[in-house]
GROMACS .gro file of C-alpha atoms in nm:
model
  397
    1UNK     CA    1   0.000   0.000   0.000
    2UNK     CA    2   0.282   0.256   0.105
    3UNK     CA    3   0.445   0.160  -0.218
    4UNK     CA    4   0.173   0.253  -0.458
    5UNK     CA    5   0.105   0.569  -0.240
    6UNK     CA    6   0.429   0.650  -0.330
    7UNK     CA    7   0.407   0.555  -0.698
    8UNK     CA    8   0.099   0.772  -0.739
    9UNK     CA    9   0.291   1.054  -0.541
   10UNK     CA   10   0.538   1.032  -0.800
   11UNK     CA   11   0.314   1.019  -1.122
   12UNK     CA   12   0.127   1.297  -0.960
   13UNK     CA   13   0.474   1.491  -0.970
   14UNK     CA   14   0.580   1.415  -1.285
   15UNK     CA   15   0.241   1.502  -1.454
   16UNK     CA   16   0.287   1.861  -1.269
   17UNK     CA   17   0.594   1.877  -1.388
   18UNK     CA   18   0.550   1.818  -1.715
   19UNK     CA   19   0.232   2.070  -1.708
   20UNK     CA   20   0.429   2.361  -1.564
   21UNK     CA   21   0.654   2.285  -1.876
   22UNK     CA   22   0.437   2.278  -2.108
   23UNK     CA   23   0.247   2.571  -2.015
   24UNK     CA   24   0.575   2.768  -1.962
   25UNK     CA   25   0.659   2.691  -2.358
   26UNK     CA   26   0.300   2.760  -2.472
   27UNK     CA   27   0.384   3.123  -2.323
   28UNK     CA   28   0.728   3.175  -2.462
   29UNK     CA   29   0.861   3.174  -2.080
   30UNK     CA   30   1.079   2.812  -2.166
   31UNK     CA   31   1.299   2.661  -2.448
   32UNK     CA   32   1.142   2.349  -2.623
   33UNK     CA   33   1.343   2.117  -2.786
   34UNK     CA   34   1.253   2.043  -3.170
   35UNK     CA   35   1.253   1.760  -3.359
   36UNK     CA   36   1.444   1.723  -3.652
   37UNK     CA   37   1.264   1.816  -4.005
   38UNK     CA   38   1.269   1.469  -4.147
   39UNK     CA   39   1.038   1.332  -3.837
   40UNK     CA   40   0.800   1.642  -3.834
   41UNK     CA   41   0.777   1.572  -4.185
   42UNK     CA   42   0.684   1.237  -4.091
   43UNK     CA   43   0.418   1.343  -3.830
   44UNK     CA   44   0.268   1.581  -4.045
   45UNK     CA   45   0.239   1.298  -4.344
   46UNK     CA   46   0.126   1.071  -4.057
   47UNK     CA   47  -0.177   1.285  -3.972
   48UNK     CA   48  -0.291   1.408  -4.286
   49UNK     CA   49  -0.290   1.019  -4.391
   50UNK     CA   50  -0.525   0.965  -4.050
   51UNK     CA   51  -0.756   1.235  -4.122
   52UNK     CA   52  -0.840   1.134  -4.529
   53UNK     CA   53  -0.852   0.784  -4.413
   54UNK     CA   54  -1.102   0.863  -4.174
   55UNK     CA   55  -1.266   1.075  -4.479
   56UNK     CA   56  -1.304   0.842  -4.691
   57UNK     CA   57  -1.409   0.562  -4.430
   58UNK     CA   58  -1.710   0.770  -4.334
   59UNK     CA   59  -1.835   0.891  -4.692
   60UNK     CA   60  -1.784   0.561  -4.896
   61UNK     CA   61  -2.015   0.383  -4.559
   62UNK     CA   62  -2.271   0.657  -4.632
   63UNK     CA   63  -2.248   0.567  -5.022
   64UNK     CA   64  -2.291   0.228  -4.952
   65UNK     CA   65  -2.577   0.328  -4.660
   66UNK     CA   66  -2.734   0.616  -4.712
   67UNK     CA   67  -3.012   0.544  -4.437
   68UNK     CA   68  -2.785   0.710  -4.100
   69UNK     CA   69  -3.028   0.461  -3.918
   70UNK     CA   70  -2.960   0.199  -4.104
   71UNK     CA   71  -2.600   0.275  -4.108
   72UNK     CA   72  -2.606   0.281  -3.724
   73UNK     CA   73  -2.803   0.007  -3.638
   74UNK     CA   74  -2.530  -0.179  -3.952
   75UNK     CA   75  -2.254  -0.068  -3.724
   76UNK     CA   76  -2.416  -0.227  -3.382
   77UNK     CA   77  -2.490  -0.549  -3.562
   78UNK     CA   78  -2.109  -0.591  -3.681
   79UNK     CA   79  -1.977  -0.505  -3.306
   80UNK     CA   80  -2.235  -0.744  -3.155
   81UNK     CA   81  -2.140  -1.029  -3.357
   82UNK     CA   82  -1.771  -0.921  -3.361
   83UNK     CA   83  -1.770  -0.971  -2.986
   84UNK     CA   84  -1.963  -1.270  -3.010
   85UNK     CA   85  -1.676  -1.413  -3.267
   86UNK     CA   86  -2.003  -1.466  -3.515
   87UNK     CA   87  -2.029  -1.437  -3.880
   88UNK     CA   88  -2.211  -1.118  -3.972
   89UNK     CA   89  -2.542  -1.283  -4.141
   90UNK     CA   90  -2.635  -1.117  -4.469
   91UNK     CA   91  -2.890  -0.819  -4.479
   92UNK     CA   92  -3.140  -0.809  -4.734
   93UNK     CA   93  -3.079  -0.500  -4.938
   94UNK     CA   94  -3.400  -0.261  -5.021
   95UNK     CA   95  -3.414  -0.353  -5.368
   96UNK     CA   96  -3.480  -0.680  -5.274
   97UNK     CA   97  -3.718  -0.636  -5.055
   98UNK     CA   98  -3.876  -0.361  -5.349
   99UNK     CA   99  -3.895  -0.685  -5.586
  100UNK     CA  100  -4.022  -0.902  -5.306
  101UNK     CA  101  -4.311  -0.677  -5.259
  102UNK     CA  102  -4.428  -0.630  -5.642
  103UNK     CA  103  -4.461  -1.036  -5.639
  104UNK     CA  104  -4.660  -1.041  -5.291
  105UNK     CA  105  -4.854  -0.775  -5.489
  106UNK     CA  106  -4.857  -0.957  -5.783
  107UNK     CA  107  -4.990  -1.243  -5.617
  108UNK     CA  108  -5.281  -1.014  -5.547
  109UNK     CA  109  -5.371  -0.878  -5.825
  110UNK     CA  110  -5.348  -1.174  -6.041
  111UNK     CA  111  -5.034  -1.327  -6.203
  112UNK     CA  112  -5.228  -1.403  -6.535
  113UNK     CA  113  -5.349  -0.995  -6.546
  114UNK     CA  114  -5.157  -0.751  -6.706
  115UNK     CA  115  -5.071  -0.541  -6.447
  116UNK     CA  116  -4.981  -0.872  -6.222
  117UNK     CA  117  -4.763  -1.096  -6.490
  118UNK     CA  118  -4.531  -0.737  -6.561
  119UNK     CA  119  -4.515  -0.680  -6.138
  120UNK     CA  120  -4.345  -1.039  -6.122
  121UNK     CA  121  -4.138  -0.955  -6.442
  122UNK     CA  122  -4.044  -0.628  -6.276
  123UNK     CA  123  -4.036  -0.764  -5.930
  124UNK     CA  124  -3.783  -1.031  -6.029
  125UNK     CA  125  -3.509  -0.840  -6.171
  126UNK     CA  126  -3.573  -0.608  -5.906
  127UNK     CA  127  -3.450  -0.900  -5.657
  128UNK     CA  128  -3.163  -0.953  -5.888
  129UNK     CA  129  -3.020  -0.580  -5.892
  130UNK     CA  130  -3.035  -0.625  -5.514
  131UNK     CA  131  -2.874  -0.953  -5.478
  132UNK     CA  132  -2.611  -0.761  -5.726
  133UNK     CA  133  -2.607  -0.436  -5.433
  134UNK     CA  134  -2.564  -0.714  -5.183
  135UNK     CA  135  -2.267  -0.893  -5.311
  136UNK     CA  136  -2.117  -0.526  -5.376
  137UNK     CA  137  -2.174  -0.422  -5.079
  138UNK     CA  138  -1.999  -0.715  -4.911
  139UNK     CA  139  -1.688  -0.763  -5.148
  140UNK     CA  140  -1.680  -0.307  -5.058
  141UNK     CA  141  -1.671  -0.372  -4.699
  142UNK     CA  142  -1.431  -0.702  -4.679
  143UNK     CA  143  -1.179  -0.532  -4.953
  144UNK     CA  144  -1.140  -0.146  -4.904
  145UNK     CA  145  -1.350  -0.048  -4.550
  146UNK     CA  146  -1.229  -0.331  -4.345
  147UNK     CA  147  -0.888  -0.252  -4.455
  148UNK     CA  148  -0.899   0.150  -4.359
  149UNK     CA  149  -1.103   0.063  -4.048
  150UNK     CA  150  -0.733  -0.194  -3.887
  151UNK     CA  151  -0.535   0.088  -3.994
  152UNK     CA  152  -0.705   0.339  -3.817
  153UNK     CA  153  -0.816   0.109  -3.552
  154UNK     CA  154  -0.476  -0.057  -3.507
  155UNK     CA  155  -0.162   0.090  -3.653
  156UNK     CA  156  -0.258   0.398  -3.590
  157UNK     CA  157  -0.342   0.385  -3.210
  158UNK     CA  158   0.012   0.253  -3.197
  159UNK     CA  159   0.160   0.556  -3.373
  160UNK     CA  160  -0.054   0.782  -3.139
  161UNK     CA  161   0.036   0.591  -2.863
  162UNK     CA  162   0.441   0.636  -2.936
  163UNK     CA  163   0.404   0.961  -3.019
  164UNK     CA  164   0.260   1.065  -2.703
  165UNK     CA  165   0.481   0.879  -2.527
  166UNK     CA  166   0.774   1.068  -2.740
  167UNK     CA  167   0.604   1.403  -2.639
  168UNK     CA  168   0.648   1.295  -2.320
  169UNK     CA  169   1.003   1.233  -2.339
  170UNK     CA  170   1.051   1.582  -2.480
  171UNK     CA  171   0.901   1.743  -2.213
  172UNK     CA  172   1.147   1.524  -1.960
  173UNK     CA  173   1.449   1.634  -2.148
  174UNK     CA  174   1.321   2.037  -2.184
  175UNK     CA  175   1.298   1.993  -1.746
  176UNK     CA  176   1.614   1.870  -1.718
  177UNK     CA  177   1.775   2.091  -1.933
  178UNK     CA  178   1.619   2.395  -1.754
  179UNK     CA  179   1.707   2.256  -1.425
  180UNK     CA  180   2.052   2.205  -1.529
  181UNK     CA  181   2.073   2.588  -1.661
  182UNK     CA  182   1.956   2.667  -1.293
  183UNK     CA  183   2.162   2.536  -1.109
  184UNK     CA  184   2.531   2.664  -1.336
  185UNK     CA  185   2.376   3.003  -1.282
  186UNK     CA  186   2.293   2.940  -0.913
  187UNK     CA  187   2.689   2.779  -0.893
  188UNK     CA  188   2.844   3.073  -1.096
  189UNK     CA  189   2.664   3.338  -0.902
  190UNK     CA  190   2.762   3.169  -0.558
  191UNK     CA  191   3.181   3.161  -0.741
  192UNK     CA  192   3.103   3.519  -0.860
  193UNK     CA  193   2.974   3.671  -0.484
  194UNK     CA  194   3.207   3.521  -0.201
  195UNK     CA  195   3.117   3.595   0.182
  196UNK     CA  196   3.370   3.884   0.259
  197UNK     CA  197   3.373   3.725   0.576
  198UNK     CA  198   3.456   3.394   0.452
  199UNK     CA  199   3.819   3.404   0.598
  200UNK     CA  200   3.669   3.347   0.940
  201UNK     CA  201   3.684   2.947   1.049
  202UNK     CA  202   3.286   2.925   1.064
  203UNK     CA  203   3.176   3.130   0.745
  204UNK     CA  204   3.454   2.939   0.536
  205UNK     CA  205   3.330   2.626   0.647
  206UNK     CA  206   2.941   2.689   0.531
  207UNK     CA  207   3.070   2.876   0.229
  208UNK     CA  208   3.246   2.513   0.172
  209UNK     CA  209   2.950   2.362   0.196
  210UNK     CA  210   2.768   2.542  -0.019
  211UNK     CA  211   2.960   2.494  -0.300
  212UNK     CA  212   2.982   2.157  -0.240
  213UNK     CA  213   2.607   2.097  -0.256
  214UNK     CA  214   2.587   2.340  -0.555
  215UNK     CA  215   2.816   2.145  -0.768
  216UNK     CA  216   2.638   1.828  -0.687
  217UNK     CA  217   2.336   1.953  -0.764
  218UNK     CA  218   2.496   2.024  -1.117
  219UNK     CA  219   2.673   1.702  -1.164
  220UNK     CA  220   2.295   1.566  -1.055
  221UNK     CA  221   2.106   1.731  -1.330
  222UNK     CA  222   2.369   1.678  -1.579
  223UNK     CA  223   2.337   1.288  -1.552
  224UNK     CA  224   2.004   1.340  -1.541
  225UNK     CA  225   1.991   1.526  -1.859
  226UNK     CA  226   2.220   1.276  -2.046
  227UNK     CA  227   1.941   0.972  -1.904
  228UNK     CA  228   1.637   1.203  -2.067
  229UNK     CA  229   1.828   1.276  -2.365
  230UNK     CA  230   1.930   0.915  -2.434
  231UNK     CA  231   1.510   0.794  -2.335
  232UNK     CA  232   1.406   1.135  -2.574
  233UNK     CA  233   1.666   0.986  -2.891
  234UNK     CA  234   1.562   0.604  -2.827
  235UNK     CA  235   1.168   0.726  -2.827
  236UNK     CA  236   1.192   0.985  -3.133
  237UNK     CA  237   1.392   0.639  -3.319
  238UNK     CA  238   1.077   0.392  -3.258
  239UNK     CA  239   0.845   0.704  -3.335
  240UNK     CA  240   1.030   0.725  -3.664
  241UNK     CA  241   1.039   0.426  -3.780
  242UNK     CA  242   0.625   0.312  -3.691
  243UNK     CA  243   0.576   0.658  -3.923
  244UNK     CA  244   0.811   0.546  -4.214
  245UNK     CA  245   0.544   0.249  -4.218
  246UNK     CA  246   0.271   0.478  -4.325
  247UNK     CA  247   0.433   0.434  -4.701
  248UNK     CA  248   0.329   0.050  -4.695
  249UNK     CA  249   0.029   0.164  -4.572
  250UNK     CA  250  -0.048   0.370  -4.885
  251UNK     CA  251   0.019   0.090  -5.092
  252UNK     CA  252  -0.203  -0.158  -4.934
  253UNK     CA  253  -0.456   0.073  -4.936
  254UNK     CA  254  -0.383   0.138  -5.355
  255UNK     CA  255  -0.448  -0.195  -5.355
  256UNK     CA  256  -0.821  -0.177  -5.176
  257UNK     CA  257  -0.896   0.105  -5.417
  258UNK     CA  258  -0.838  -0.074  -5.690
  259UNK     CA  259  -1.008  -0.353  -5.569
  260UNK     CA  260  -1.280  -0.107  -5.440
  261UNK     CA  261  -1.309   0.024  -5.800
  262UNK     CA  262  -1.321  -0.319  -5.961
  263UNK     CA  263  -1.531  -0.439  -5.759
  264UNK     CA  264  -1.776  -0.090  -5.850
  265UNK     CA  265  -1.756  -0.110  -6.225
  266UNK     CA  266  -1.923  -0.510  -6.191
  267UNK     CA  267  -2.157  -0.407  -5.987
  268UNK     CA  268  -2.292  -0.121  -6.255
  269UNK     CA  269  -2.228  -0.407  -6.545
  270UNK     CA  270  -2.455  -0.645  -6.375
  271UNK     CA  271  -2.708  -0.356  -6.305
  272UNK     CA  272  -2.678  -0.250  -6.674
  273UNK     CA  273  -2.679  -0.583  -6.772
  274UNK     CA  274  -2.986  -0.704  -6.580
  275UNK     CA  275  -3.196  -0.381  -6.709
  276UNK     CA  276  -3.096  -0.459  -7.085
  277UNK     CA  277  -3.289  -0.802  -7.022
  278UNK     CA  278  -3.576  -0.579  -6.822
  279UNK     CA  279  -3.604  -0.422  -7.122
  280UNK     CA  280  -3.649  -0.669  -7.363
  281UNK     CA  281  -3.902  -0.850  -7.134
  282UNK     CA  282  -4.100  -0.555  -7.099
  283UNK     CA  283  -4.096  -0.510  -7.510
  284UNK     CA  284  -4.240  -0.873  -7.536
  285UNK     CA  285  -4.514  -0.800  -7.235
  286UNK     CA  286  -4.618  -0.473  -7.466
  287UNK     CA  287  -4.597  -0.649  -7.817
  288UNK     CA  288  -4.813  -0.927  -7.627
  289UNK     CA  289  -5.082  -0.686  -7.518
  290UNK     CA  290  -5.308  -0.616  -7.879
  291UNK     CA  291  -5.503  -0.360  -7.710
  292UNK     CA  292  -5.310  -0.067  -7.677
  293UNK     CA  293  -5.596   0.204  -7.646
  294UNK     CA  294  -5.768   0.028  -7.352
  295UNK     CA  295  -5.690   0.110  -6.988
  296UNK     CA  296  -5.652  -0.262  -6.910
  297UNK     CA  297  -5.384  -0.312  -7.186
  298UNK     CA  298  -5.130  -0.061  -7.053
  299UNK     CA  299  -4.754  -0.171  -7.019
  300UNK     CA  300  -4.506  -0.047  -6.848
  301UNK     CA  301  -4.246   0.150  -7.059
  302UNK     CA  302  -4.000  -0.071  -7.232
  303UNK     CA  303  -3.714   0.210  -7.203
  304UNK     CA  304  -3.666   0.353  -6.855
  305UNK     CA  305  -3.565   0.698  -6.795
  306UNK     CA  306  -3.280   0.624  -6.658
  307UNK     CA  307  -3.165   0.514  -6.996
  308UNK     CA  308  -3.255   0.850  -7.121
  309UNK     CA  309  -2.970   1.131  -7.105
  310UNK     CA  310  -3.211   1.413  -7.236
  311UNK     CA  311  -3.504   1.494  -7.428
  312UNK     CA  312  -3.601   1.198  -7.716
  313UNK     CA  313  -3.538   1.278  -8.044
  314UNK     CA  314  -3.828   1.338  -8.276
  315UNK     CA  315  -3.767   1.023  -8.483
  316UNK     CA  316  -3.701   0.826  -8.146
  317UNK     CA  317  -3.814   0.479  -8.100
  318UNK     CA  318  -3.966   0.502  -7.725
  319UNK     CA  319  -4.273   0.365  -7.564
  320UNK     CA  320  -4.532   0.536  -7.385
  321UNK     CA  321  -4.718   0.437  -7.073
  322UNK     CA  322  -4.988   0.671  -7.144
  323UNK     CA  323  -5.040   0.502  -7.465
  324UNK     CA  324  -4.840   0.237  -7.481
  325UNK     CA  325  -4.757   0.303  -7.827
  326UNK     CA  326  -4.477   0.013  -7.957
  327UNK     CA  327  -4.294   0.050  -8.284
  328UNK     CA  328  -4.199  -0.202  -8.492
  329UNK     CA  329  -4.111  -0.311  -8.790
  330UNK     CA  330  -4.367  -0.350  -8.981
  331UNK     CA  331  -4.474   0.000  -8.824
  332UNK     CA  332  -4.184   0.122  -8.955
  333UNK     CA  333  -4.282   0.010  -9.328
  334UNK     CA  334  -3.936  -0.160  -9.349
  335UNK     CA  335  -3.887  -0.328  -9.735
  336UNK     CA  336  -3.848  -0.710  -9.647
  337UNK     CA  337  -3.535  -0.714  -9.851
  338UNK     CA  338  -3.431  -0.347  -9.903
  339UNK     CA  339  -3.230  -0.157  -9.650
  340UNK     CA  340  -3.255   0.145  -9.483
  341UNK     CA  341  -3.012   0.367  -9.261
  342UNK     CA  342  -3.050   0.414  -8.875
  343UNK     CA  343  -2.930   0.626  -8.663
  344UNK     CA  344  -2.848   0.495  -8.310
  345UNK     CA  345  -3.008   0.615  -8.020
  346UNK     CA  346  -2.838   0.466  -7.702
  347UNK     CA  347  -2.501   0.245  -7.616
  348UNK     CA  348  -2.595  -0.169  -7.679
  349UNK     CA  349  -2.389  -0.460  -7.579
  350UNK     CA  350  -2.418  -0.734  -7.755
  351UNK     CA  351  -2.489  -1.047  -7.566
  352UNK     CA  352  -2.416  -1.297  -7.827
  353UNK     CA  353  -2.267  -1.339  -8.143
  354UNK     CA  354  -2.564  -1.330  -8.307
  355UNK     CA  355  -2.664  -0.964  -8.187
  356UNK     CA  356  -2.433  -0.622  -8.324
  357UNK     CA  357  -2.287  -0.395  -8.031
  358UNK     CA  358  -2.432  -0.029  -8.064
  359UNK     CA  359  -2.278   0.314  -7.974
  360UNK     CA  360  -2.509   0.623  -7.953
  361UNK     CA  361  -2.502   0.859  -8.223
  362UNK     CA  362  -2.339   0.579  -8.477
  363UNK     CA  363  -2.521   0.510  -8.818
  364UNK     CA  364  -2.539   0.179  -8.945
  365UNK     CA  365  -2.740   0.006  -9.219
  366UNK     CA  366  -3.043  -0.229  -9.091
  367UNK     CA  367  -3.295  -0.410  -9.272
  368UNK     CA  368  -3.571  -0.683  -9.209
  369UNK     CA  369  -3.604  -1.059  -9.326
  370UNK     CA  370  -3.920  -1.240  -9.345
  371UNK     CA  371  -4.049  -1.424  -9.036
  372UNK     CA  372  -3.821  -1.245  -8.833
  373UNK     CA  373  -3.929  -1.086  -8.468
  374UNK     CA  374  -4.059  -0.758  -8.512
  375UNK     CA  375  -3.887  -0.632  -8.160
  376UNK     CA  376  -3.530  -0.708  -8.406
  377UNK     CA  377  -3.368  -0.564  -8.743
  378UNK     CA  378  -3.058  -0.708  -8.875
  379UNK     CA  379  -2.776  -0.441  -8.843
  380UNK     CA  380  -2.447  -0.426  -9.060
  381UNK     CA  381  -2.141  -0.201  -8.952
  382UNK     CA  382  -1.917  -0.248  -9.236
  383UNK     CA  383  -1.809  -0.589  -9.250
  384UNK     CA  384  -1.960  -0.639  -8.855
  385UNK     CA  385  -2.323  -0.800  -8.884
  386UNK     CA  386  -2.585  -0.906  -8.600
  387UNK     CA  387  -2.910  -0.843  -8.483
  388UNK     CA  388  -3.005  -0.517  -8.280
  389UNK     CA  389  -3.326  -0.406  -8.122
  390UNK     CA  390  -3.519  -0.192  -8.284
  391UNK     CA  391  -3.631   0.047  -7.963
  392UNK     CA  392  -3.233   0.138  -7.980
  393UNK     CA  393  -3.271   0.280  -8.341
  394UNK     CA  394  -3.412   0.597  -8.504
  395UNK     CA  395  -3.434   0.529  -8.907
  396UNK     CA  396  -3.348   0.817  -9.159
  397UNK     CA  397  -3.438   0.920  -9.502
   0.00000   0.00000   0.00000
């Protein structure tokens, strides 16, 4: 008990110490020791890495959960089952639970109905662009957030955690080193005023002792100086070299970026992907529907606006859900064997070798054979031949 009395005594010390030194410094009233410009340029690259890491961490989880509540009650989850040493189970995104809802409602309204057989259409691609969010979401979080969140949750309490401890070190050495200036000056003034009485047995014998104790007291806080100054070089040495690690740091986290990006650009391809097949499903569903005029024949629009960039061009090929008006071929008075040129509308990727990959704004040459689907025109690209949808197309003179 007397022994950590004692200890806490001294830490109590120490800490005032260390405060009066500090405080003297902040007011110009003490010398501080500075560390040499390669390490402060270390600490400052040290800090601004910290602070964008902890950027980034916090905007790309809001990309990937927008919801704050969501995002919070995300965050408890992963702790929870992190303490329990549990695998996180996987959370239904809200696209899925979008699609799951248009086929409950579809189940409703009638599968074999219009409205209900293009809800289940709808509602099942819907699931698939969120199983696509899902598996994006998970390959984001294992690959680039997991990764920023050890750094800043492990090598970087280290750093902190050495540097404070260096900090520390420097104020040690700054005490010592203005106790040691205290106590010269306290020596030199005692050499500098002798006792003009000092000749007498008594006074020469304290003035003795006085200088006796004064250069002790120097020879004192000069060992302890070279001890702080030789803790201060070892600490500033380990503080150096954790900070020299943040360069491996920024390449592992190059790394997670790219595989962060990667992992992005499938994610959109699938989307893209699983819309281009919406699309063509939702072409058949209004081609299959001979009533266009009545209320119970309506469609939902073949070509979502999100394909759409701007306003439609006058000649476009687009579908209305006010009138679910559908052109085809034969609408478009093709020749069976003659050809015609087109002017393309929106990017196409071909998803055989059978169909011809479009880019917007291109012109190409398309024309019709007989018995072929009316939703399709053959298109030829100078020697480059396949069949392209005819919603993609607007036909000239």
């Amino acid at each position: 008990m007397d022994f950590n009395v004692k200890k806490l005594a001294s830490d109590a010390g120490v800490f005032f110490t260390r405060a009066v030194q500090f405080t003297e410094e902040k007011l110009g009233q003490a010398e501080k020791t500075e560390l040499d410009a390669h390490l402060e340029n270390l600490i400052s690259r040290g800090d601004c890495t910290k602070n964008w890491t902890e950027k980034i961490l916090r905007q790309t989880e809001v990309m990937l959960q927008p919801n704050p509540i969501d995002h919070t009650g995300a965050r408890i989850e992963e702790f929870i089952y992190d303490k329990l040493d549990k695998k996180l189970p996987s959370r239904t995104t809200n696209t899925e639970l979008l699609g799951q809802f248009m086929l409950d409602a579809a189940a409703e309204f009638g599968p074999e109905t219009p409205y209900g057989s293009t809800l289940i259409t709808v509602g099942e691609y819907q699931k698939r662009l969120g199983g696509a969010e899902r598996e994006f979401l998970h390959t984001s979080a294992t690959t680039f957030l997991t990764p920023l969140r050890n750094f800043l949750e492990g090598d970087w309490r280290t750093i902190s955690k050495e540097r404070r401890l260096l900090e520390n070190r420097r104020l040690d050495l700054d005490i010592c080193k203005a106790r040691l200036k205290k106590a010269k000056q306290a020596e030199a003034k005692a050499a500098a005023a002798p006792d003009f009485q000092e000749t007498r047995p008594r006074n020469y014998v304290l003035s003795a002792s006085a200088s006796a104790l004064l250069s002790e007291e120097v020879d004192k806080a000069e060992h302890e100086l070279r001890v702080a100054q030789t803790e201060f070089d070892r600490q500033a040495e380990v503080t150096r070299l954790l900070l020299e690690g943040i360069s491996s740091t920024h390449l592992n986290h190059l790394r997670c970026l790219q595989d962060f990006a990667e992992a992005q650009a499938t994610y959109h391809a699938q989307c893209h992907h699983y819309m281009q097949d919406l699309q063509r499903e939702l072409n058949k569903c209004a081609n299959s529907i001979g009533a266009p005029n009545t209320s119970t024949a309506v469609c939902p629009s073949p070509v979502s606006s999100a394909f759409l960039t701007g306003p439609a061009s006058p000649g476009a090929v687009v579908s209305s859900t006010s009138s679910s008006r559908m052109l085809t071929a034969e609408q478009m008075q093709l020749p069976v064997t003659g050809a015609r040129k087109a002017k393309v509308l929106y990017d196409y990727d071909a998803h055989d070798s059978s169909e011809l990959s479009l880019l917007a704004d291109e012109l190409i040459t398309v024309y019709t054979v007989p018995g072929m689907d009316p939703d399709w025109l053959i298109g030829e690209r100078g020697n480059d031949k396949g069949k392209v949808p005819v919603t993609y197309l607007e036909l000239l003179s």
